[in-house]
PDB file of C-alpha atoms in Angstrom:
ATOM      1  CA  MET G   1      13.210 -27.363 -36.938  1.00 43.00           C
ATOM      2  CA  MET G   2      13.828 -23.805 -35.925  1.00 44.00           C
ATOM      3  CA  HIS G   3      12.034 -22.396 -33.108  1.00 45.00           C
ATOM      4  CA  ASP G   4      10.422 -18.759 -33.872  1.00 45.00           C
ATOM      5  CA  PRO G   5       9.999 -17.044 -30.574  1.00 41.00           C
ATOM      6  CA  LEU G   6       7.474 -14.768 -32.484  1.00 43.00           C
ATOM      7  CA  ASP G   7       5.482 -17.412 -33.665  1.00 44.00           C
ATOM      8  CA  PRO G   8       2.335 -17.659 -31.241  1.00 40.00           C
ATOM      9  CA  ARG G   9       2.062 -21.287 -32.082  1.00 43.00           C
ATOM     10  CA  ASN G  10       5.283 -21.780 -30.156  1.00 45.00           C
ATOM     11  CA  GLU G  11       4.303 -19.726 -27.268  1.00 44.00           C
ATOM     12  CA  THR G  12       4.610 -21.198 -23.856  1.00 42.00           C
ATOM     13  CA  ARG G  13       3.621 -18.194 -21.791  1.00 50.00           C
ATOM     14  CA  THR G  14      -0.014 -17.465 -21.266  1.00 43.00           C
ATOM     15  CA  PRO G  15      -1.026 -14.003 -20.819  1.00 48.00           C
ATOM     16  CA  SER G  16      -3.132 -14.898 -17.683  1.00 48.00           C
ATOM     17  CA  ALA G  17      -0.067 -16.123 -16.115  1.00 43.00           C
ATOM     18  CA  GLU G  18       2.234 -13.192 -17.028  1.00 47.00           C
ATOM     19  CA  PRO G  19       4.449 -12.347 -15.327  1.00 43.00           C
ATOM     20  CA  ARG G  20       5.135 -15.690 -13.923  1.00 45.00           C
ATOM     21  CA  VAL G  21       8.119 -14.798 -11.998  1.00 43.00           C
ATOM     22  CA  PRO G  22       7.726 -11.502  -9.925  1.00 47.00           C
ATOM     23  CA  ALA G  23       9.461  -8.843 -11.756  1.00 47.00           C
ATOM     24  CA  GLU G  24      11.640  -8.099  -8.734  1.00 46.00           C
ATOM     25  CA  ALA G  25      12.916 -11.500  -8.443  1.00 44.00           C
ATOM     26  CA  GLU G  26      13.459 -11.895 -11.969  1.00 47.00           C
ATOM     27  CA  ALA G  27      15.657  -8.571 -12.430  1.00 46.00           C
ATOM     28  CA  THR G  28      17.754  -9.545  -9.257  1.00 47.00           C
ATOM     29  CA  ASP G  29      18.461 -12.944 -10.829  1.00 41.00           C
ATOM     30  CA  ARG G  30      19.768 -11.414 -13.964  1.00 50.00           C
ATOM     31  CA  GLU G  31      21.766  -8.611 -12.378  1.00 53.00           C
ATOM     32  CA  VAL G  32      25.375  -8.927 -13.549  1.00 59.00           C
ATOM     33  CA  PRO G  33      28.359  -6.666 -12.796  1.00 69.00           C
ATOM     34  CA  ILE G  34      28.619  -3.810 -15.324  1.00 79.00           C
ATOM     35  CA  GLU G  35      31.191  -1.126 -15.678  1.00 85.00           C
ATOM     36  CA  SER G  36      29.748   2.277 -14.698  1.00 86.00           C
ATOM     37  CA  ARG G  37      30.823   5.861 -13.444  1.00 86.00           C
ATOM     38  CA  LYS G  38      28.940   7.290 -10.639  1.00 91.00           C
ATOM     39  CA  LEU G  39      26.778  10.190 -11.165  1.00 94.00           C
ATOM     40  CA  SER G  40      25.811  12.477  -8.270  1.00 95.00           C
ATOM     41  CA  THR G  41      22.534  12.386  -6.428  1.00 95.00           C
ATOM     42  CA  PRO G  42      21.635  15.907  -7.835  1.00 96.00           C
ATOM     43  CA  VAL G  43      22.265  14.841 -11.381  1.00 96.00           C
ATOM     44  CA  HIS G  44      20.056  11.633 -10.876  1.00 97.00           C
ATOM     45  CA  ALA G  45      17.470  13.910  -9.344  1.00 96.00           C
ATOM     46  CA  PHE G  46      17.661  16.469 -12.208  1.00 95.00           C
ATOM     47  CA  LEU G  47      17.492  13.746 -14.797  1.00 96.00           C
ATOM     48  CA  ASP G  48      14.389  12.333 -12.786  1.00 95.00           C
ATOM     49  CA  GLY G  49      12.784  15.552 -13.419  1.00 92.00           C
ATOM     50  CA  GLU G  50      12.907  16.778  -9.765  1.00 93.00           C
ATOM     51  CA  PRO G  51      13.593  20.304  -8.831  1.00 93.00           C
ATOM     52  CA  VAL G  52      17.260  20.770  -8.186  1.00 93.00           C
ATOM     53  CA  ALA G  53      18.875  23.975  -7.317  1.00 94.00           C
ATOM     54  CA  GLU G  54      21.236  24.866 -10.253  1.00 91.00           C
ATOM     55  CA  SER G  55      24.073  25.506  -7.908  1.00 94.00           C
ATOM     56  CA  SER G  56      24.144  21.716  -6.812  1.00 94.00           C
ATOM     57  CA  LEU G  57      24.820  20.964 -10.571  1.00 94.00           C
ATOM     58  CA  ALA G  58      28.010  22.992 -10.535  1.00 93.00           C
ATOM     59  CA  GLY G  59      30.840  20.743 -11.732  1.00 91.00           C
ATOM     60  CA  ALA G  60      28.541  18.412 -13.704  1.00 93.00           C
ATOM     61  CA  GLU G  61      28.585  20.301 -16.929  1.00 92.00           C
ATOM     62  CA  ARG G  62      30.346  17.343 -18.827  1.00 91.00           C
ATOM     63  CA  GLU G  63      27.881  14.869 -17.733  1.00 93.00           C
ATOM     64  CA  LEU G  64      25.024  17.162 -18.406  1.00 94.00           C
ATOM     65  CA  GLU G  65      26.330  17.813 -21.812  1.00 92.00           C
ATOM     66  CA  LEU G  66      26.105  14.141 -22.652  1.00 93.00           C
ATOM     67  CA  TRP G  67      22.642  13.732 -21.367  1.00 95.00           C
ATOM     68  CA  LYS G  68      21.628  16.643 -23.222  1.00 93.00           C
ATOM     69  CA  ARG G  69      22.516  14.730 -26.453  1.00 92.00           C
ATOM     70  CA  ILE G  70      21.012  11.409 -25.089  1.00 94.00           C
ATOM     71  CA  SER G  71      17.970  13.337 -24.379  1.00 94.00           C
ATOM     72  CA  ALA G  72      17.879  14.546 -27.735  1.00 92.00           C
ATOM     73  CA  GLU G  73      17.909  11.060 -29.351  1.00 92.00           C
ATOM     74  CA  THR G  74      15.377   9.712 -26.586  1.00 94.00           C
ATOM     75  CA  GLY G  75      13.021  12.589 -27.179  1.00 93.00           C
ATOM     76  CA  ARG G  76      13.082  11.771 -31.011  1.00 92.00           C
ATOM     77  CA  ARG G  77      12.278   8.082 -30.146  1.00 92.00           C
ATOM     78  CA  ARG G  78       9.425   9.270 -27.854  1.00 93.00           C
ATOM     79  CA  ARG G  79       7.689  10.904 -30.869  1.00 93.00           C
ATOM     80  CA  MET G  80       7.779   7.534 -32.683  1.00 94.00           C
ATOM     81  CA  VAL G  81       4.484   6.091 -33.550  1.00 96.00           C
ATOM     82  CA  THR G  82       3.339   2.729 -34.777  1.00 96.00           C
ATOM     83  CA  PRO G  83       3.735   2.406 -38.616  1.00 96.00           C
ATOM     84  CA  ALA G  84       0.277   2.887 -40.112  1.00 95.00           C
ATOM     85  CA  HIS G  85       0.088  -0.586 -41.663  1.00 96.00           C
ATOM     86  CA  VAL G  86       0.789  -2.451 -38.465  1.00 96.00           C
ATOM     87  CA  PRO G  87      -2.721  -2.260 -36.952  1.00 95.00           C
ATOM     88  CA  GLN G  88      -4.369  -2.997 -40.271  1.00 94.00           C
ATOM     89  CA  GLN G  89      -2.114  -6.163 -40.491  1.00 95.00           C
ATOM     90  CA  ILE G  90      -3.138  -7.257 -37.056  1.00 96.00           C
ATOM     91  CA  LEU G  91      -6.816  -6.911 -37.679  1.00 94.00           C
ATOM     92  CA  ALA G  92      -6.460  -8.816 -41.133  1.00 94.00           C
ATOM     93  CA  LYS G  93      -4.369 -11.503 -39.442  1.00 93.00           C
ATOM     94  CA  LEU G  94      -7.367 -11.772 -36.969  1.00 91.00           C
ATOM     95  CA  SER G  95      -9.940 -12.067 -39.860  1.00 84.00           C
ATOM     96  CA  ASP G  96      -7.941 -14.901 -41.278  1.00 76.00           C
ATOM     97  CA  ASP G  97      -8.208 -16.938 -38.196  1.00 70.00           C
TER      98      ASP G  97
ATOM     99  CA  MET U   1      27.012  27.667 -20.914  1.00 45.00           C
ATOM    100  CA  LEU U   2      24.920  24.767 -20.812  1.00 48.00           C
ATOM    101  CA  ASP U   3      21.136  25.276 -21.276  1.00 53.00           C
ATOM    102  CA  TYR U   4      19.815  22.979 -18.355  1.00 54.00           C
ATOM    103  CA  THR U   5      16.461  23.215 -19.692  1.00 54.00           C
ATOM    104  CA  SER U   6      17.251  21.391 -22.702  1.00 55.00           C
ATOM    105  CA  VAL U   7      18.705  18.357 -20.931  1.00 62.00           C
ATOM    106  CA  VAL U   8      15.569  17.106 -19.320  1.00 56.00           C
ATOM    107  CA  PRO U   9      13.312  17.086 -16.939  1.00 45.00           C
ATOM    108  CA  VAL U  10      11.542  13.992 -18.064  1.00 50.00           C
ATOM    109  CA  ASN U  11       7.837  14.424 -18.214  1.00 49.00           C
ATOM    110  CA  SER U  12       5.635  11.620 -18.195  1.00 47.00           C
ATOM    111  CA  THR U  13       3.801  11.314 -21.416  1.00 53.00           C
ATOM    112  CA  GLU U  14       2.010   8.051 -20.472  1.00 55.00           C
ATOM    113  CA  PRO U  15      -0.018   8.891 -17.424  1.00 56.00           C
ATOM    114  CA  ALA U  16      -1.946   6.126 -15.736  1.00 59.00           C
ATOM    115  CA  PRO U  17      -5.426   5.578 -17.610  1.00 65.00           C
ATOM    116  CA  PRO U  18      -8.431   7.533 -15.696  1.00 68.00           C
ATOM    117  CA  ASP U  19     -10.993   5.284 -14.398  1.00 74.00           C
ATOM    118  CA  ASP U  20     -13.371   6.073 -17.024  1.00 80.00           C
ATOM    119  CA  LEU U  21     -10.763   4.954 -19.893  1.00 82.00           C
ATOM    120  CA  LEU U  22     -10.433   1.684 -17.979  1.00 81.00           C
ATOM    121  CA  ASP U  23     -14.100   1.474 -18.184  1.00 85.00           C
ATOM    122  CA  ALA U  24     -14.051   2.170 -21.706  1.00 92.00           C
ATOM    123  CA  ASP U  25     -11.563  -0.536 -22.288  1.00 95.00           C
ATOM    124  CA  GLN U  26     -13.675  -3.096 -20.418  1.00 94.00           C
ATOM    125  CA  ALA U  27     -16.604  -1.902 -22.763  1.00 95.00           C
ATOM    126  CA  VAL U  28     -14.533  -2.577 -25.724  1.00 97.00           C
ATOM    127  CA  ILE U  29     -13.618  -5.915 -24.468  1.00 97.00           C
ATOM    128  CA  ASP U  30     -17.193  -6.926 -23.893  1.00 96.00           C
ATOM    129  CA  ARG U  31     -18.010  -6.003 -27.354  1.00 97.00           C
ATOM    130  CA  VAL U  32     -15.074  -8.133 -28.890  1.00 97.00           C
ATOM    131  CA  LEU U  33     -15.872 -11.174 -26.550  1.00 97.00           C
ATOM    132  CA  ALA U  34     -19.479 -10.807 -27.910  1.00 97.00           C
ATOM    133  CA  GLY U  35     -18.312 -11.274 -31.479  1.00 94.00           C
ATOM    134  CA  ASP U  36     -17.337  -7.674 -32.578  1.00 95.00           C
ATOM    135  CA  ARG U  37     -13.926  -8.502 -33.915  1.00 93.00           C
ATOM    136  CA  ASN U  38     -13.283  -5.112 -35.420  1.00 93.00           C
ATOM    137  CA  ALA U  39     -13.963  -3.432 -32.025  1.00 96.00           C
ATOM    138  CA  PHE U  40     -10.347  -4.938 -31.059  1.00 97.00           C
ATOM    139  CA  GLY U  41      -9.059  -2.221 -33.525  1.00 97.00           C
ATOM    140  CA  ILE U  42     -10.173   0.362 -30.808  1.00 97.00           C
ATOM    141  CA  LEU U  43      -7.592  -1.143 -28.328  1.00 97.00           C
ATOM    142  CA  ILE U  44      -5.064  -1.473 -30.823  1.00 97.00           C
ATOM    143  CA  GLU U  45      -5.445   2.292 -31.825  1.00 96.00           C
ATOM    144  CA  ARG U  46      -5.307   3.258 -28.093  1.00 96.00           C
ATOM    145  CA  TYR U  47      -2.235   1.400 -26.732  1.00 96.00           C
ATOM    146  CA  SER U  48      -0.038   0.590 -29.780  1.00 97.00           C
ATOM    147  CA  ASP U  49       2.056   3.620 -29.654  1.00 96.00           C
ATOM    148  CA  PRO U  50       3.729   3.404 -26.502  1.00 95.00           C
ATOM    149  CA  LEU U  51       3.886  -0.367 -26.926  1.00 97.00           C
ATOM    150  CA  TYR U  52       5.864  -0.084 -30.266  1.00 97.00           C
ATOM    151  CA  ARG U  53       8.139   2.528 -28.674  1.00 96.00           C
ATOM    152  CA  HIS U  54       8.797   0.091 -25.830  1.00 97.00           C
ATOM    153  CA  ALA U  55       9.625  -2.649 -28.396  1.00 97.00           C
ATOM    154  CA  TYR U  56      11.814  -0.445 -30.364  1.00 95.00           C
ATOM    155  CA  GLY U  57      13.774   0.884 -27.354  1.00 94.00           C
ATOM    156  CA  MET U  58      14.093  -2.843 -26.035  1.00 95.00           C
ATOM    157  CA  THR U  59      15.205  -4.399 -29.481  1.00 93.00           C
ATOM    158  CA  GLY U  60      16.632  -1.527 -31.355  1.00 91.00           C
ATOM    159  CA  SER U  61      15.004  -2.552 -34.604  1.00 92.00           C
ATOM    160  CA  ALA U  62      11.574  -1.265 -36.115  1.00 94.00           C
ATOM    161  CA  ASP U  63      10.963  -4.410 -37.824  1.00 96.00           C
ATOM    162  CA  VAL U  64      11.387  -6.587 -34.733  1.00 96.00           C
ATOM    163  CA  ALA U  65       9.287  -3.960 -32.808  1.00 97.00           C
ATOM    164  CA  GLU U  66       6.406  -4.457 -35.445  1.00 97.00           C
ATOM    165  CA  ASP U  67       6.756  -8.166 -35.227  1.00 97.00           C
ATOM    166  CA  ILE U  68       6.438  -8.220 -31.562  1.00 98.00           C
ATOM    167  CA  LEU U  69       3.418  -5.758 -31.511  1.00 98.00           C
ATOM    168  CA  GLN U  70       1.568  -7.958 -34.174  1.00 98.00           C
ATOM    169  CA  VAL U  71       2.251 -11.235 -32.277  1.00 97.00           C
ATOM    170  CA  SER U  72       1.277  -9.598 -28.710  1.00 98.00           C
ATOM    171  CA  PHE U  73      -1.864  -8.037 -29.939  1.00 98.00           C
ATOM    172  CA  ILE U  74      -2.824 -11.361 -31.698  1.00 97.00           C
ATOM    173  CA  LYS U  75      -2.138 -13.197 -28.343  1.00 97.00           C
ATOM    174  CA  ALA U  76      -4.000 -10.610 -26.543  1.00 98.00           C
ATOM    175  CA  TYR U  77      -7.136 -10.972 -28.696  1.00 97.00           C
ATOM    176  CA  HIS U  78      -7.066 -14.939 -28.258  1.00 97.00           C
ATOM    177  CA  HIS U  79      -6.805 -14.578 -24.463  1.00 97.00           C
ATOM    178  CA  LEU U  80      -8.930 -11.390 -24.079  1.00 97.00           C
ATOM    179  CA  ALA U  81     -11.427 -13.219 -21.816  1.00 96.00           C
ATOM    180  CA  GLU U  82      -8.686 -13.753 -19.217  1.00 95.00           C
ATOM    181  CA  VAL U  83      -8.064 -10.083 -18.766  1.00 94.00           C
ATOM    182  CA  ARG U  84      -8.400  -9.077 -15.004  1.00 87.00           C
ATOM    183  CA  GLY U  85      -7.976  -5.326 -13.981  1.00 89.00           C
ATOM    184  CA  ARG U  86      -6.171  -2.901 -16.604  1.00 93.00           C
ATOM    185  CA  PHE U  87      -6.071  -3.911 -20.107  1.00 96.00           C
ATOM    186  CA  ASP U  88      -2.927  -1.565 -20.785  1.00 95.00           C
ATOM    187  CA  ALA U  89      -0.860  -3.235 -18.146  1.00 95.00           C
ATOM    188  CA  TRP U  90      -1.816  -6.729 -19.262  1.00 96.00           C
ATOM    189  CA  VAL U  91      -1.019  -6.200 -22.941  1.00 97.00           C
ATOM    190  CA  PHE U  92       2.344  -4.288 -21.713  1.00 97.00           C
ATOM    191  CA  ARG U  93       3.511  -7.294 -19.804  1.00 96.00           C
ATOM    192  CA  ILE U  94       2.606  -9.577 -23.159  1.00 97.00           C
ATOM    193  CA  VAL U  95       4.959  -7.034 -25.211  1.00 98.00           C
ATOM    194  CA  ALA U  96       7.515  -6.765 -22.461  1.00 97.00           C
ATOM    195  CA  ASN U  97       7.908 -10.771 -22.184  1.00 97.00           C
ATOM    196  CA  GLY U  98       7.925 -10.677 -26.052  1.00 97.00           C
ATOM    197  CA  CYS U  99      10.880  -8.398 -26.019  1.00 97.00           C
ATOM    198  CA  LYS U 100      12.746 -10.348 -23.483  1.00 94.00           C
ATOM    199  CA  ASP U 101      12.106 -13.520 -25.175  1.00 94.00           C
ATOM    200  CA  TRP U 102      13.609 -11.963 -28.451  1.00 95.00           C
ATOM    201  CA  LEU U 103      16.675 -10.623 -26.522  1.00 91.00           C
ATOM    202  CA  LYS U 104      17.420 -14.157 -25.023  1.00 88.00           C
ATOM    203  CA  ASN U 105      17.210 -15.837 -28.424  1.00 86.00           C
ATOM    204  CA  ILE U 106      19.367 -13.098 -30.250  1.00 80.00           C
ATOM    205  CA  ARG U 107      22.047 -13.337 -27.463  1.00 69.00           C
ATOM    206  CA  ARG U 108      21.995 -17.110 -28.161  1.00 62.00           C
ATOM    207  CA  SER U 109      22.416 -16.526 -31.780  1.00 62.00           C
ATOM    208  CA  HIS U 110      25.095 -13.862 -31.389  1.00 50.00           C
ATOM    209  CA  LEU U 111      23.339 -11.500 -33.655  1.00 48.00           C
ATOM    210  CA  SER U 112      23.807  -7.793 -33.318  1.00 46.00           C
ATOM    211  CA  TYR U 113      20.912  -5.132 -33.267  1.00 46.00           C
ATOM    212  CA  GLU U 114      19.545  -4.149 -36.516  1.00 44.00           C
ATOM    213  CA  GLU U 115      19.684  -0.612 -37.912  1.00 42.00           C
ATOM    214  CA  ASP U 116      16.320   1.068 -38.293  1.00 44.00           C
ATOM    215  CA  ASP U 117      15.583   3.166 -41.159  1.00 45.00           C
ATOM    216  CA  GLN U 118      13.472   5.902 -39.485  1.00 48.00           C
ATOM    217  CA  PRO U 119      13.313   9.169 -41.460  1.00 46.00           C
ATOM    218  CA  SER U 120      15.483  12.020 -40.349  1.00 44.00           C
ATOM    219  CA  SER U 121      14.441  15.547 -39.426  1.00 46.00           C
ATOM    220  CA  PHE U 122      17.812  16.806 -39.105  1.00 46.00           C
ATOM    221  CA  GLU U 123      18.909  19.780 -41.281  1.00 51.00           C
ATOM    222  CA  THR U 124      22.598  19.268 -42.310  1.00 60.00           C
ATOM    223  CA  PRO U 125      24.622  16.235 -43.451  1.00 55.00           C
ATOM    224  CA  GLU U 126      26.948  16.885 -40.394  1.00 60.00           C
ATOM    225  CA  GLN U 127      23.950  16.969 -38.139  1.00 61.00           C
ATOM    226  CA  GLU U 128      22.609  13.682 -39.737  1.00 56.00           C
ATOM    227  CA  LEU U 129      25.948  12.013 -39.473  1.00 59.00           C
ATOM    228  CA  ASP U 130      26.316  13.095 -35.810  1.00 66.00           C
ATOM    229  CA  ARG U 131      22.837  11.886 -34.908  1.00 68.00           C
ATOM    230  CA  GLY U 132      23.316   8.646 -36.710  1.00 78.00           C
ATOM    231  CA  GLU U 133      26.531   7.724 -34.846  1.00 85.00           C
ATOM    232  CA  LEU U 134      24.793   8.793 -31.488  1.00 87.00           C
ATOM    233  CA  ARG U 135      21.899   6.532 -32.365  1.00 88.00           C
ATOM    234  CA  ARG U 136      24.182   3.603 -33.263  1.00 90.00           C
ATOM    235  CA  ASP U 137      26.283   4.206 -30.049  1.00 91.00           C
ATOM    236  CA  LEU U 138      23.123   4.472 -27.833  1.00 93.00           C
ATOM    237  CA  ASP U 139      21.691   1.309 -29.270  1.00 90.00           C
ATOM    238  CA  GLY U 140      25.010  -0.483 -28.720  1.00 91.00           C
ATOM    239  CA  ALA U 141      25.276   0.957 -25.200  1.00 93.00           C
ATOM    240  CA  LEU U 142      21.714  -0.180 -24.321  1.00 93.00           C
ATOM    241  CA  GLY U 143      22.336  -3.550 -25.883  1.00 91.00           C
ATOM    242  CA  ALA U 144      25.218  -3.869 -23.423  1.00 91.00           C
ATOM    243  CA  LEU U 145      23.031  -3.356 -20.386  1.00 94.00           C
ATOM    244  CA  PRO U 146      21.152  -6.196 -18.444  1.00 94.00           C
ATOM    245  CA  ASP U 147      17.589  -6.564 -19.652  1.00 94.00           C
ATOM    246  CA  SER U 148      16.233  -5.195 -16.377  1.00 95.00           C
ATOM    247  CA  LEU U 149      18.175  -1.952 -16.619  1.00 96.00           C
ATOM    248  CA  ARG U 150      17.556  -1.497 -20.236  1.00 96.00           C
ATOM    249  CA  GLU U 151      13.862  -1.888 -19.702  1.00 97.00           C
ATOM    250  CA  ALA U 152      13.997   0.665 -16.801  1.00 98.00           C
ATOM    251  CA  PHE U 153      15.812   3.003 -18.746  1.00 97.00           C
ATOM    252  CA  VAL U 154      13.668   2.633 -21.986  1.00 97.00           C
ATOM    253  CA  MET U 155      10.396   3.194 -19.835  1.00 97.00           C
ATOM    254  CA  LYS U 156      11.765   6.365 -18.154  1.00 97.00           C
ATOM    255  CA  HIS U 157      13.760   8.168 -20.666  1.00 96.00           C
ATOM    256  CA  VAL U 158      12.229   6.847 -23.873  1.00 95.00           C
ATOM    257  CA  GLU U 159       8.465   6.351 -22.977  1.00 94.00           C
ATOM    258  CA  GLY U 160       8.519   9.206 -20.473  1.00 94.00           C
ATOM    259  CA  ARG U 161       6.851   7.339 -17.722  1.00 96.00           C
ATOM    260  CA  SER U 162       6.578   8.149 -14.201  1.00 96.00           C
ATOM    261  CA  TYR U 163       8.141   5.745 -11.631  1.00 97.00           C
ATOM    262  CA  GLU U 164       4.721   5.287 -10.206  1.00 96.00           C
ATOM    263  CA  GLU U 165       3.446   4.184 -13.417  1.00 95.00           C
ATOM    264  CA  MET U 166       6.516   2.029 -14.163  1.00 97.00           C
ATOM    265  CA  ALA U 167       5.765   0.215 -10.719  1.00 97.00           C
ATOM    266  CA  VAL U 168       2.191  -0.630 -11.697  1.00 94.00           C
ATOM    267  CA  LEU U 169       3.323  -2.052 -15.291  1.00 95.00           C
ATOM    268  CA  LEU U 170       6.360  -3.986 -13.948  1.00 95.00           C
ATOM    269  CA  GLU U 171       5.083  -4.989 -10.500  1.00 93.00           C
ATOM    270  CA  ALA U 172       8.101  -3.594  -8.754  1.00 96.00           C
ATOM    271  CA  THR U 173       8.423  -0.886  -6.094  1.00 97.00           C
ATOM    272  CA  VAL U 174       9.514   2.648  -7.053  1.00 97.00           C
ATOM    273  CA  GLY U 175      12.618   2.518  -5.040  1.00 97.00           C
ATOM    274  CA  ALA U 176      13.883  -0.583  -6.961  1.00 98.00           C
ATOM    275  CA  LEU U 177      12.918   0.999 -10.449  1.00 98.00           C
ATOM    276  CA  LYS U 178      14.863   4.236  -9.495  1.00 97.00           C
ATOM    277  CA  MET U 179      17.926   2.145  -8.607  1.00 97.00           C
ATOM    278  CA  ARG U 180      17.663   0.356 -11.982  1.00 97.00           C
ATOM    279  CA  VAL U 181      17.374   3.617 -13.801  1.00 98.00           C
ATOM    280  CA  HIS U 182      20.301   4.992 -12.018  1.00 97.00           C
ATOM    281  CA  ARG U 183      22.447   2.053 -12.554  1.00 97.00           C
ATOM    282  CA  ALA U 184      21.488   2.212 -16.106  1.00 97.00           C
ATOM    283  CA  ARG U 185      22.542   5.938 -16.407  1.00 97.00           C
ATOM    284  CA  GLU U 186      25.815   5.034 -14.709  1.00 97.00           C
ATOM    285  CA  ALA U 187      26.649   2.412 -17.089  1.00 96.00           C
ATOM    286  CA  LEU U 188      25.647   4.526 -20.311  1.00 96.00           C
ATOM    287  CA  GLN U 189      27.743   7.330 -18.870  1.00 95.00           C
ATOM    288  CA  LYS U 190      30.802   5.174 -18.660  1.00 94.00           C
ATOM    289  CA  LEU U 191      30.096   3.608 -22.168  1.00 93.00           C
ATOM    290  CA  LEU U 192      29.229   6.889 -23.966  1.00 93.00           C
ATOM    291  CA  GLU U 193      31.334   9.685 -22.010  1.00 89.00           C
ATOM    292  CA  GLU U 194      34.706   9.308 -23.781  1.00 80.00           C
ATOM    293  CA  ARG U 195      33.324   9.958 -27.251  1.00 78.00           C
ATOM    294  CA  TYR U 196      30.512  12.478 -26.546  1.00 77.00           C
ATOM    295  CA  SER U 197      31.396  14.365 -23.452  1.00 67.00           C
TER     296      SER U 197
END
């Protein structure tokens, strides 16, 4: 029989126990080496929304151009809302119980 | 000349609920536990949008995000008596674990992320094509990240949460979360820069 992780009948985690493993430990366990390219501290600070002198970003135009594009896409996703039928479906399923 | 103001900064769109909202949540929970099932709709209405964005950001699929949201809220309803502290943080962890379980399962199945069919607001076919490519590439790059880095990146850049809010929801330190976000950015930079810089 297929195990459906989205089927609550198959649920082994209980909300009262979540998270069972401290998030910090869980994240450390899963960390694996990944390829990356170093970004400067001012670029990270800027992307974190901290005040950064424009002069400290000199030379990072290429990186910031990429992040401008990524930000346009993440900004679009930030405006997403739950499809209208979803809350109704949830309440309907609760009524079926 | 690059317009720096259009890059970020990321402003939090999901501030921590004020105390009166937490009290209001508890009042709704009390009503539901007393038998007013429809009152649960208030909690769904209040918190479904950020949770949907989280599930979408983690899975890259609108359909899967809907499923995870449904299952999570139904589970929350059945365990509502067990809520201690912030309801929003409690239900967030249910959704976040649902996303991680789905990712584990899909990796075992060697399936790829699905495409969503979100409507576009771009004006020209060229812009639409460009946006579609970036969307796919960003989903692919996010899919290559370890779960903990993707989760931190999505919460910071997609959900617009502050590090302090993330620390409460993930029960981690601000410093650890900054490190995860920074690592995620540097991995995405590597994965996407050749094509888009």
